[in-house]
Coordinates of C-alpha atoms and ligand atoms in Angstrom, one line a residue:
M432 CA 21.7 -0.3 137.4
A433 CA 22.4 2.5 139.9
N434 CA 24.5 5.6 138.8
D435 CA 23.2 8.9 140.8
A436 CA 25.5 11.2 139.8
F437 CA 23.3 11.6 136.6
A438 CA 19.9 11.5 138.6
V439 CA 18.0 15.1 138.1
S440 CA 17.6 16.5 141.5
D441 CA 17.2 20.0 142.8
A442 CA 19.6 19.4 145.5
R443 CA 22.2 22.1 146.0
P444 CA 25.6 20.5 146.2
S445 CA 27.8 21.9 149.1
A446 CA 30.9 23.8 147.4
V447 CA 33.7 23.0 150.3
S448 CA 36.1 25.9 150.0
N449 CA 39.6 24.9 149.4
G450 CA 42.9 26.7 150.0
A451 CA 43.9 26.6 146.1
L452 CA 40.7 28.5 145.1
A453 CA 41.9 32.0 144.6
D454 CA 45.0 30.8 142.8
P455 CA 45.3 32.7 139.4
F456 CA 45.5 30.1 136.4
S457 CA 48.9 29.9 135.0
P458 CA 51.3 26.4 134.6
P459 CA 54.5 26.5 136.2
A460 CA 57.5 26.9 134.1
D461 CA 58.4 23.1 133.7
S462 CA 54.5 22.2 132.3
S463 CA 53.8 20.4 129.4
L464 CA 51.2 23.0 128.4
W465 CA 54.0 25.8 127.7
R466 CA 54.7 23.3 124.7
K467 CA 53.3 25.5 121.5
N468 CA 52.1 22.0 120.0
F469 CA 50.0 21.0 123.1
L470 CA 46.7 22.2 121.3
L471 CA 44.1 24.4 123.9
G472 CA 40.7 24.9 122.7
A473 CA 37.3 24.8 123.5
A474 CA 34.2 22.5 123.0
T475 CA 30.6 22.7 122.3
A476 CA 27.9 20.5 120.7
S477 CA 25.0 21.3 118.2
Y478 CA 22.2 20.4 120.3
Q479 CA 23.3 22.3 123.2
I480 CA 24.0 25.8 121.3
E481 CA 22.3 25.9 118.3
G482 CA 18.8 26.7 118.8
A483 CA 17.0 27.3 115.3
V484 CA 15.4 24.1 115.5
N485 CA 12.4 23.9 113.3
E486 CA 14.6 26.1 110.6
D487 CA 16.0 25.5 107.3
G488 CA 14.8 21.8 106.9
R489 CA 16.0 20.4 110.1
L490 CA 14.3 17.4 111.3
P491 CA 13.4 16.6 115.2
S492 CA 15.8 14.8 117.4
I493 CA 15.5 12.6 120.0
W494 CA 16.3 15.6 122.3
D495 CA 13.3 17.8 120.9
T496 CA 10.9 15.1 121.8
F497 CA 12.6 14.0 125.3
S498 CA 12.7 17.6 126.6
A499 CA 9.0 18.6 125.6
K500 CA 7.9 15.8 127.8
P501 CA 7.3 16.9 131.5
G502 CA 9.7 16.0 133.9
K503 CA 12.5 15.0 131.9
V504 CA 14.4 18.4 131.7
L505 CA 14.8 20.9 135.0
A506 CA 12.2 23.8 134.8
G507 CA 10.9 22.2 131.4
D508 CA 14.0 23.8 129.1
T509 CA 14.6 22.7 126.1
G510 CA 16.9 23.2 123.3
A511 CA 14.9 25.1 121.3
V512 CA 16.8 28.5 121.3
A513 CA 19.7 27.7 123.5
C514 CA 22.4 29.8 122.5
D515 CA 20.8 30.9 119.2
H516 CA 24.5 29.9 117.8
Y517 CA 22.7 29.1 114.6
H518 CA 22.5 33.0 114.0
R519 CA 25.2 34.5 115.9
W520 CA 28.1 31.9 115.2
E521 CA 30.1 34.9 113.3
A522 CA 30.3 36.5 116.7
D523 CA 30.7 33.7 118.4
I524 CA 33.8 32.6 116.3
E525 CA 35.0 36.3 116.8
L526 CA 34.6 35.7 120.5
L527 CA 36.5 32.0 120.3
A528 CA 39.4 33.6 118.3
S529 CA 39.5 36.7 120.4
L530 CA 40.5 34.5 123.5
G531 CA 43.6 33.3 121.3
L532 CA 42.0 29.7 121.7
E533 CA 43.7 27.4 119.0
G534 CA 40.9 24.6 118.6
Y535 CA 37.2 24.2 118.4
R536 CA 35.3 21.3 119.0
L537 CA 31.8 21.2 117.6
S538 CA 29.3 18.7 116.7
I539 CA 26.9 18.3 113.4
A540 CA 23.5 18.0 114.0
W541 CA 22.4 15.3 112.1
P542 CA 18.7 16.1 111.7
R543 CA 19.7 19.2 110.2
V544 CA 22.0 17.9 107.4
M545 CA 20.2 15.1 106.0
D546 CA 16.5 13.9 105.4
A547 CA 14.6 10.8 106.2
A548 CA 15.5 9.7 102.5
G549 CA 19.0 10.0 103.4
L550 CA 19.4 12.9 100.9
P551 CA 21.8 15.8 102.0
N552 CA 19.5 18.9 103.2
R553 CA 21.6 21.7 101.4
K554 CA 20.7 24.4 103.7
G555 CA 21.8 22.7 106.7
L556 CA 25.2 21.6 105.3
D557 CA 25.7 25.1 104.2
F558 CA 25.7 26.2 108.0
Y559 CA 28.3 23.8 108.8
K560 CA 30.5 24.9 105.6
R561 CA 30.5 28.4 106.1
L562 CA 31.5 28.0 110.1
L563 CA 34.2 25.5 109.3
N564 CA 35.4 27.5 106.5
R565 CA 35.8 30.7 108.6
L566 CA 37.1 28.6 111.6
K567 CA 39.8 27.9 108.9
E568 CA 40.3 31.3 108.1
K569 CA 41.0 32.0 111.5
G570 CA 43.7 29.3 111.8
M571 CA 41.8 27.0 114.0
T572 CA 42.1 23.3 114.7
T573 CA 38.7 22.2 113.7
S574 CA 37.5 18.9 115.6
V575 CA 34.2 17.6 114.5
T576 CA 32.0 15.2 116.5
L577 CA 29.4 13.4 114.2
Y578 CA 27.1 12.2 117.2
H579 CA 26.5 14.2 120.0
W580 CA 23.2 12.6 121.0
D581 CA 20.9 14.3 118.8
L582 CA 19.9 11.1 116.7
P583 CA 16.9 11.9 114.0
Q584 CA 13.5 11.0 116.0
H585 CA 12.6 9.3 112.6
L586 CA 15.6 6.6 113.3
E587 CA 14.3 6.3 117.0
D588 CA 10.7 5.7 115.4
R589 CA 12.7 2.6 114.0
G590 CA 14.2 1.4 117.2
G591 CA 17.1 4.1 117.2
W592 CA 20.2 2.2 118.7
L593 CA 18.6 -0.8 119.4
N594 CA 18.2 -1.5 115.8
R595 CA 20.9 -2.6 114.1
D596 CA 20.1 -0.3 111.0
T597 CA 20.7 2.8 112.6
A598 CA 24.6 2.0 112.6
Y599 CA 24.4 1.5 108.5
R600 CA 22.6 5.0 108.7
F601 CA 25.2 6.3 110.4
A602 CA 28.0 5.3 108.0
D603 CA 25.8 6.9 105.3
Y604 CA 25.7 10.3 107.1
A605 CA 29.5 9.7 107.8
D606 CA 30.1 9.5 104.1
L607 CA 28.1 12.6 103.1
M608 CA 29.8 14.5 106.0
S609 CA 33.3 13.4 104.9
R610 CA 32.4 14.1 101.4
E611 CA 31.1 17.6 102.1
L612 CA 33.2 18.8 104.4
A613 CA 36.1 16.9 103.6
G614 CA 39.6 19.6 103.8
T615 CA 37.7 21.8 106.4
V616 CA 38.0 19.2 109.1
D617 CA 41.1 18.2 111.4
A618 CA 39.8 15.8 113.2
W619 CA 36.8 13.4 112.8
A620 CA 35.1 12.2 116.0
T621 CA 32.5 9.6 115.2
L622 CA 30.6 9.4 118.6
N623 CA 30.4 11.6 121.7
E624 CA 30.4 9.4 125.1
P625 CA 28.7 6.4 123.8
W626 CA 28.3 5.3 127.4
C627 CA 26.0 8.4 127.7
S628 CA 24.2 7.6 124.6
A629 CA 23.5 4.0 126.0
Y630 CA 23.5 3.8 129.6
L631 CA 21.7 7.2 130.2
G632 CA 19.5 7.0 126.9
Y633 CA 18.5 3.2 127.1
G634 CA 19.7 2.2 130.5
N635 CA 18.5 4.3 133.4
G636 CA 16.3 6.8 131.1
H637 CA 17.9 10.0 132.6
H638 CA 18.5 10.9 128.7
A639 CA 16.7 10.8 125.5
P640 CA 15.1 8.5 124.6
G641 CA 14.4 7.8 127.8
L642 CA 14.3 3.8 127.9
A643 CA 15.6 2.2 130.9
D644 CA 16.3 -1.6 130.6
G645 CA 20.3 -2.9 130.9
R646 CA 19.4 -5.4 127.9
F647 CA 18.8 -2.3 126.2
A648 CA 21.9 -0.4 127.3
T649 CA 24.4 -3.4 126.0
Q650 CA 22.7 -3.6 122.7
A651 CA 22.4 -0.1 122.2
M652 CA 26.0 0.1 122.8
H653 CA 26.9 -2.6 120.5
H654 CA 25.2 -0.9 117.6
L655 CA 26.9 2.6 118.6
L656 CA 30.3 1.0 118.4
L657 CA 29.5 -0.7 115.4
A658 CA 28.3 2.6 113.9
H659 CA 31.8 3.9 115.0
G660 CA 33.6 1.0 113.1
L661 CA 31.5 1.4 110.0
A662 CA 32.2 5.2 110.0
I663 CA 36.2 4.9 110.1
P664 CA 37.3 3.5 106.9
V665 CA 34.4 5.7 105.1
L666 CA 36.2 9.1 106.7
R667 CA 39.8 8.0 105.9
A668 CA 38.5 7.0 102.2
N669 CA 36.9 10.4 101.5
D670 CA 38.8 12.8 103.8
P671 CA 42.5 10.9 104.1
A672 CA 44.7 14.0 105.5
S673 CA 42.2 14.3 108.8
Q674 CA 42.7 12.3 112.2
K675 CA 40.2 9.9 112.9
G676 CA 38.6 8.8 116.3
I677 CA 36.1 8.8 119.0
V678 CA 35.1 10.2 122.1
A679 CA 34.9 8.3 125.7
N680 CA 33.3 9.5 129.0
I681 CA 36.0 8.1 131.7
G682 CA 34.6 7.4 135.5
R683 CA 37.4 7.1 138.1
G684 CA 35.5 4.5 140.7
T685 CA 37.4 4.4 144.0
A686 CA 36.8 2.0 147.0
N687 CA 35.0 3.3 149.9
S688 CA 37.3 0.6 151.6
D689 CA 40.2 -1.9 151.5
S690 CA 37.7 -4.6 151.6
A691 CA 38.3 -7.3 148.8
A692 CA 34.3 -6.7 148.6
D693 CA 34.9 -2.6 147.9
Q694 CA 37.7 -3.5 145.8
R695 CA 35.9 -5.3 143.5
A696 CA 33.0 -3.0 143.6
A697 CA 35.5 -0.1 142.6
H698 CA 36.6 -2.4 139.8
L699 CA 33.5 -3.2 138.2
F700 CA 32.4 0.5 138.4
E701 CA 35.3 1.1 136.2
V702 CA 34.6 -1.9 134.2
Q703 CA 31.0 -0.5 133.4
H704 CA 32.4 2.9 132.8
N705 CA 35.4 2.3 131.0
A706 CA 36.2 -0.9 129.7
W707 CA 32.6 -1.2 128.2
I708 CA 33.8 1.0 125.5
L709 CA 37.7 0.7 125.1
D710 CA 38.0 -2.8 125.4
P711 CA 36.0 -3.4 122.3
L712 CA 37.5 -0.4 120.8
L713 CA 41.0 -1.2 121.7
K714 CA 41.1 -5.1 122.4
G715 CA 38.2 -6.4 120.0
A716 CA 36.0 -7.9 122.9
Y717 CA 33.8 -7.1 125.5
P718 CA 35.0 -7.3 129.2
Q719 CA 33.7 -10.4 130.4
D720 CA 33.5 -8.9 133.9
L721 CA 30.4 -6.4 132.4
F722 CA 28.2 -9.4 132.6
E723 CA 29.0 -10.4 136.1
L724 CA 28.0 -7.5 137.1
W725 CA 24.9 -7.0 134.6
P726 CA 24.1 -11.0 133.9
G727 CA 21.9 -11.7 131.1
T728 CA 22.8 -8.5 129.3
E729 CA 25.3 -9.8 126.5
P730 CA 24.5 -8.1 123.5
L731 CA 23.6 -9.7 120.0
V732 CA 27.0 -10.0 118.1
L733 CA 27.5 -10.7 115.0
D734 CA 30.5 -12.2 113.1
G735 CA 32.9 -9.6 112.0
D736 CA 31.5 -6.9 114.3
M737 CA 34.2 -6.7 117.0
Q738 CA 36.9 -6.4 113.9
T739 CA 35.1 -3.7 112.6
I740 CA 34.8 -1.8 115.9
S741 CA 38.5 -2.2 116.6
A742 CA 39.6 -0.4 113.4
P743 CA 42.8 1.3 114.5
L744 CA 42.3 4.9 115.5
D745 CA 44.2 7.9 115.1
F746 CA 43.2 9.4 118.6
L747 CA 41.1 8.9 121.5
G748 CA 39.4 11.6 123.1
I749 CA 38.9 11.4 126.6
N750 CA 36.3 13.5 128.8
Y751 CA 36.5 13.6 132.3
Y752 CA 34.5 15.2 135.0
F753 CA 34.6 13.6 138.5
R754 CA 34.9 10.3 140.5
T755 CA 32.5 8.3 142.2
N756 CA 33.2 6.3 145.5
V757 CA 31.7 3.0 146.1
A758 CA 31.2 -0.1 147.8
S759 CA 29.8 -3.7 147.4
D760 CA 26.2 -3.6 147.0
G761 CA 25.9 -6.9 148.9
A762 CA 25.2 -9.0 145.8
H763 CA 27.1 -8.9 142.6
G764 CA 27.2 -4.9 142.1
F765 CA 28.5 -1.5 143.7
R766 CA 26.5 1.2 145.2
D767 CA 27.7 4.6 145.3
V768 CA 28.7 6.2 148.8
P769 CA 29.3 9.7 148.3
L770 CA 32.1 11.6 150.4
E771 CA 31.4 14.0 152.6
G772 CA 33.7 17.3 152.8
V773 CA 35.2 17.1 149.8
E774 CA 35.0 19.8 147.2
R775 CA 31.6 19.6 145.0
T776 CA 30.9 21.9 141.9
Q777 CA 27.4 23.1 140.8
M778 CA 26.1 19.6 139.3
G779 CA 27.4 17.8 143.0
W780 CA 30.3 16.2 140.9
E781 CA 33.4 15.9 143.2
V782 CA 36.2 17.6 142.0
H783 CA 39.2 14.9 141.7
P784 CA 41.7 15.6 139.0
D785 CA 43.9 13.0 140.4
G786 CA 41.3 10.2 138.9
L787 CA 42.1 12.1 135.5
R788 CA 45.8 11.3 136.1
D789 CA 45.4 7.7 137.6
L790 CA 43.0 7.1 134.8
L791 CA 45.4 7.9 132.0
I792 CA 48.2 6.2 133.2
G793 CA 46.2 3.2 133.7
F794 CA 44.9 3.2 130.1
N795 CA 48.5 3.4 129.2
R796 CA 49.4 0.2 130.8
T797 CA 46.3 -1.5 130.3
Y798 CA 46.2 -0.9 126.0
R799 CA 49.3 -1.6 124.4
N800 CA 47.5 0.3 121.1
L801 CA 46.4 3.4 123.3
P802 CA 46.3 6.1 120.3
P803 CA 47.4 9.6 120.9
I804 CA 44.9 11.6 123.4
Y805 CA 43.5 14.6 123.3
I806 CA 41.0 15.5 126.4
T807 CA 38.2 16.5 124.3
E808 CA 36.3 17.9 127.5
N809 CA 37.0 18.8 130.8
G810 CA 35.5 21.9 133.0
M811 CA 32.8 22.5 135.6
A812 CA 29.2 24.1 136.4
S813 CA 28.9 27.3 138.8
D814 CA 26.6 29.3 139.3
D815 CA 28.2 32.2 137.6
K816 CA 26.5 35.9 138.0
V817 CA 27.6 38.7 135.8
I818 CA 28.3 41.6 138.3
D819 CA 29.6 44.7 137.1
G820 CA 30.0 43.5 133.8
H821 CA 32.2 40.4 135.3
V822 CA 31.6 36.9 136.2
D823 CA 34.6 36.0 138.3
D824 CA 34.5 32.0 138.5
T825 CA 37.3 31.5 141.2
Q826 CA 36.4 27.9 141.5
R827 CA 36.3 27.0 137.8
I828 CA 40.2 28.9 137.3
S829 CA 41.5 26.6 140.1
F830 CA 39.4 23.2 138.6
L831 CA 41.0 24.1 135.1
K832 CA 44.7 24.6 137.3
R833 CA 44.6 21.4 138.8
H834 CA 43.0 19.1 136.1
L835 CA 45.9 20.5 133.6
A836 CA 48.5 20.0 136.4
A837 CA 46.8 16.5 136.1
V838 CA 47.4 15.7 132.6
D839 CA 50.8 17.2 132.7
Q840 CA 51.7 14.7 135.0
A841 CA 50.1 11.7 133.0
I842 CA 52.3 13.1 130.0
K843 CA 55.3 13.4 132.5
A844 CA 54.6 9.7 133.2
G845 CA 54.7 9.1 129.7
V846 CA 51.1 9.3 128.1
D847 CA 50.9 10.7 124.7
I848 CA 48.5 13.5 125.2
R849 CA 48.5 16.3 122.4
G850 CA 45.7 18.8 123.7
Y851 CA 42.8 19.6 125.7
F852 CA 39.8 21.6 125.3
L853 CA 37.7 23.3 127.7
W854 CA 33.9 22.4 128.4
S855 CA 32.6 24.5 127.3
L856 CA 33.1 27.5 125.1
M857 CA 29.7 29.1 126.7
D858 CA 27.0 28.2 129.2
N859 CA 24.6 26.0 127.4
F860 CA 21.7 23.4 127.2
E861 CA 22.7 20.9 129.9
W862 CA 20.6 18.2 128.9
A863 CA 18.7 17.0 131.6
F864 CA 19.9 19.7 134.1
G865 CA 18.4 22.5 131.3
Y866 CA 20.1 26.2 131.5
E867 CA 20.5 26.3 135.3
R868 CA 23.9 24.6 134.8
R869 CA 26.6 26.7 133.6
F870 CA 29.4 25.0 132.2
G871 CA 31.1 28.3 129.8
V872 CA 34.2 30.0 129.9
V873 CA 31.9 32.6 128.5
H874 CA 28.7 33.5 130.4
V875 CA 25.1 33.6 128.2
D876 CA 22.4 35.6 129.3
Y877 CA 19.5 33.6 127.8
S878 CA 17.0 36.5 127.9
T879 CA 19.5 39.1 126.1
Q880 CA 22.1 36.3 124.1
K881 CA 24.7 38.6 125.9
R882 CA 28.1 36.6 126.0
T883 CA 30.4 37.8 128.7
V884 CA 34.0 36.3 128.8
K885 CA 34.3 35.3 132.4
R886 CA 37.5 35.3 134.4
S887 CA 38.6 31.8 133.5
A888 CA 38.8 32.6 130.0
E889 CA 40.7 35.8 130.4
L890 CA 43.1 33.8 132.3
V891 CA 43.3 31.1 129.7
A892 CA 43.9 33.8 127.3
K893 CA 46.3 35.7 129.1
F894 CA 48.3 32.2 129.3
L895 CA 47.9 31.8 125.7
K896 CA 49.0 35.2 124.7
E897 CA 52.5 34.6 126.6
R898 CA 52.9 31.0 125.2
K899 CA 52.7 32.6 121.7
A900 CA 55.1 35.5 122.8
Q901 CA 57.7 32.8 123.8
A902 CA 60.9 32.5 121.5
Ligands
FCB1443 C1 29.3 15.5 129.0 C2 28.5 16.0 127.8 C3 28.5 17.5 127.4 C4 28.6 18.1 128.6 C5 29.1 18.0 129.9 C6 29.2 18.6 130.8 O1 28.8 14.3 129.3 O2 29.5 15.4 126.4 O3 27.7 17.4 126.3 O4 27.0 18.0 128.8 O5 29.2 16.5 130.2

């Protein structure tokens, strides 16, 4: 199972400059972004920003354990302090609101709100109640993800996502959260990026819990999707007014040549990246090609599971970052063939907005029951520096502009896309890459916790102000 884009390496990507880099952020007059009901927001995730990992009864998560192991995270960084959002949440919400952003996507740390016996941890719950109430006071649309990778360690100790029981524990957790937080959440997403949880967590070991076996990846995926499917009716029963969905990261695979073998390789790349998740959710079956790519990895599926997993959704969250160029590996798979001379980000990821447009249009054709879409993450990392109190993140401004244009093109081609969340509100703990990779539209100085609004955020705020002022 090869997917090099997620391998931790110190190698510095070459950012190739592009003529559009200096352009300010401003969508053209005919862009759907000017529609007031197109939601523009920002996203974060609990482990990446909260810190306070030992406070108020929070239990350890798999990311506390994983990041403590030498060599797993760049520079030995951990989420122990992160952006100290657990203590600074009020100022962070003020900042979010001051930018005029209309939506906020956050995640709940499961180990903060439930103990090992499944009983509520009131102090942890109160944190999210205060946070969500304040967001509602500010008029914000709230999008809450239940699982953004911080599995309680006690569940991993019993097999984590390899243990079917974890899916039932997740449904209990979804039950508690939706009973406690009903009325403050506009949209519930069960899982963030099951591809990353299953593939990076259990398939190649780049993420927590760090296991590496193809059969583990497909079984973990099945239990993740089952967890999602079990949670949906629970969320519907407890909080009927809210929207329910899931967030998937999607990957564009392009063929290195016109040869049939390379075309097949690109197809297989997208099967394992997209259809592996979207087919069970939207067609109620795993794509058979997946098991040609990864022979012998069929998960154990019990009667009724696929019906549970394919319960109708109110929305599908889509996270998009880059494309991968591939060729046949000469056997039954693909290998990455990084393109030369293309624009890349601090992550080494290629900037390829057309990939987002093409995938969205493709899904709209492939899945007749495709739910309304929110782009729940899109953004890029750059080595941003504060100079004289300012951060001039020119590449990000251009990146956002081009990706929003791609979203607009998909809308014009008939895809029902209702909103877009920037990844991320602020620089944060970027998983295996620690604090070095800066994805925020707000800069964080980790030694002082000072926040500095980057130029990209100023321009988005300016646009939102203009949009609001329009008749
Ligand atoms: C996504 C994750 C998010 C962040 C971005 C850069 O895969 O959902 O937490 O790390 O990538």
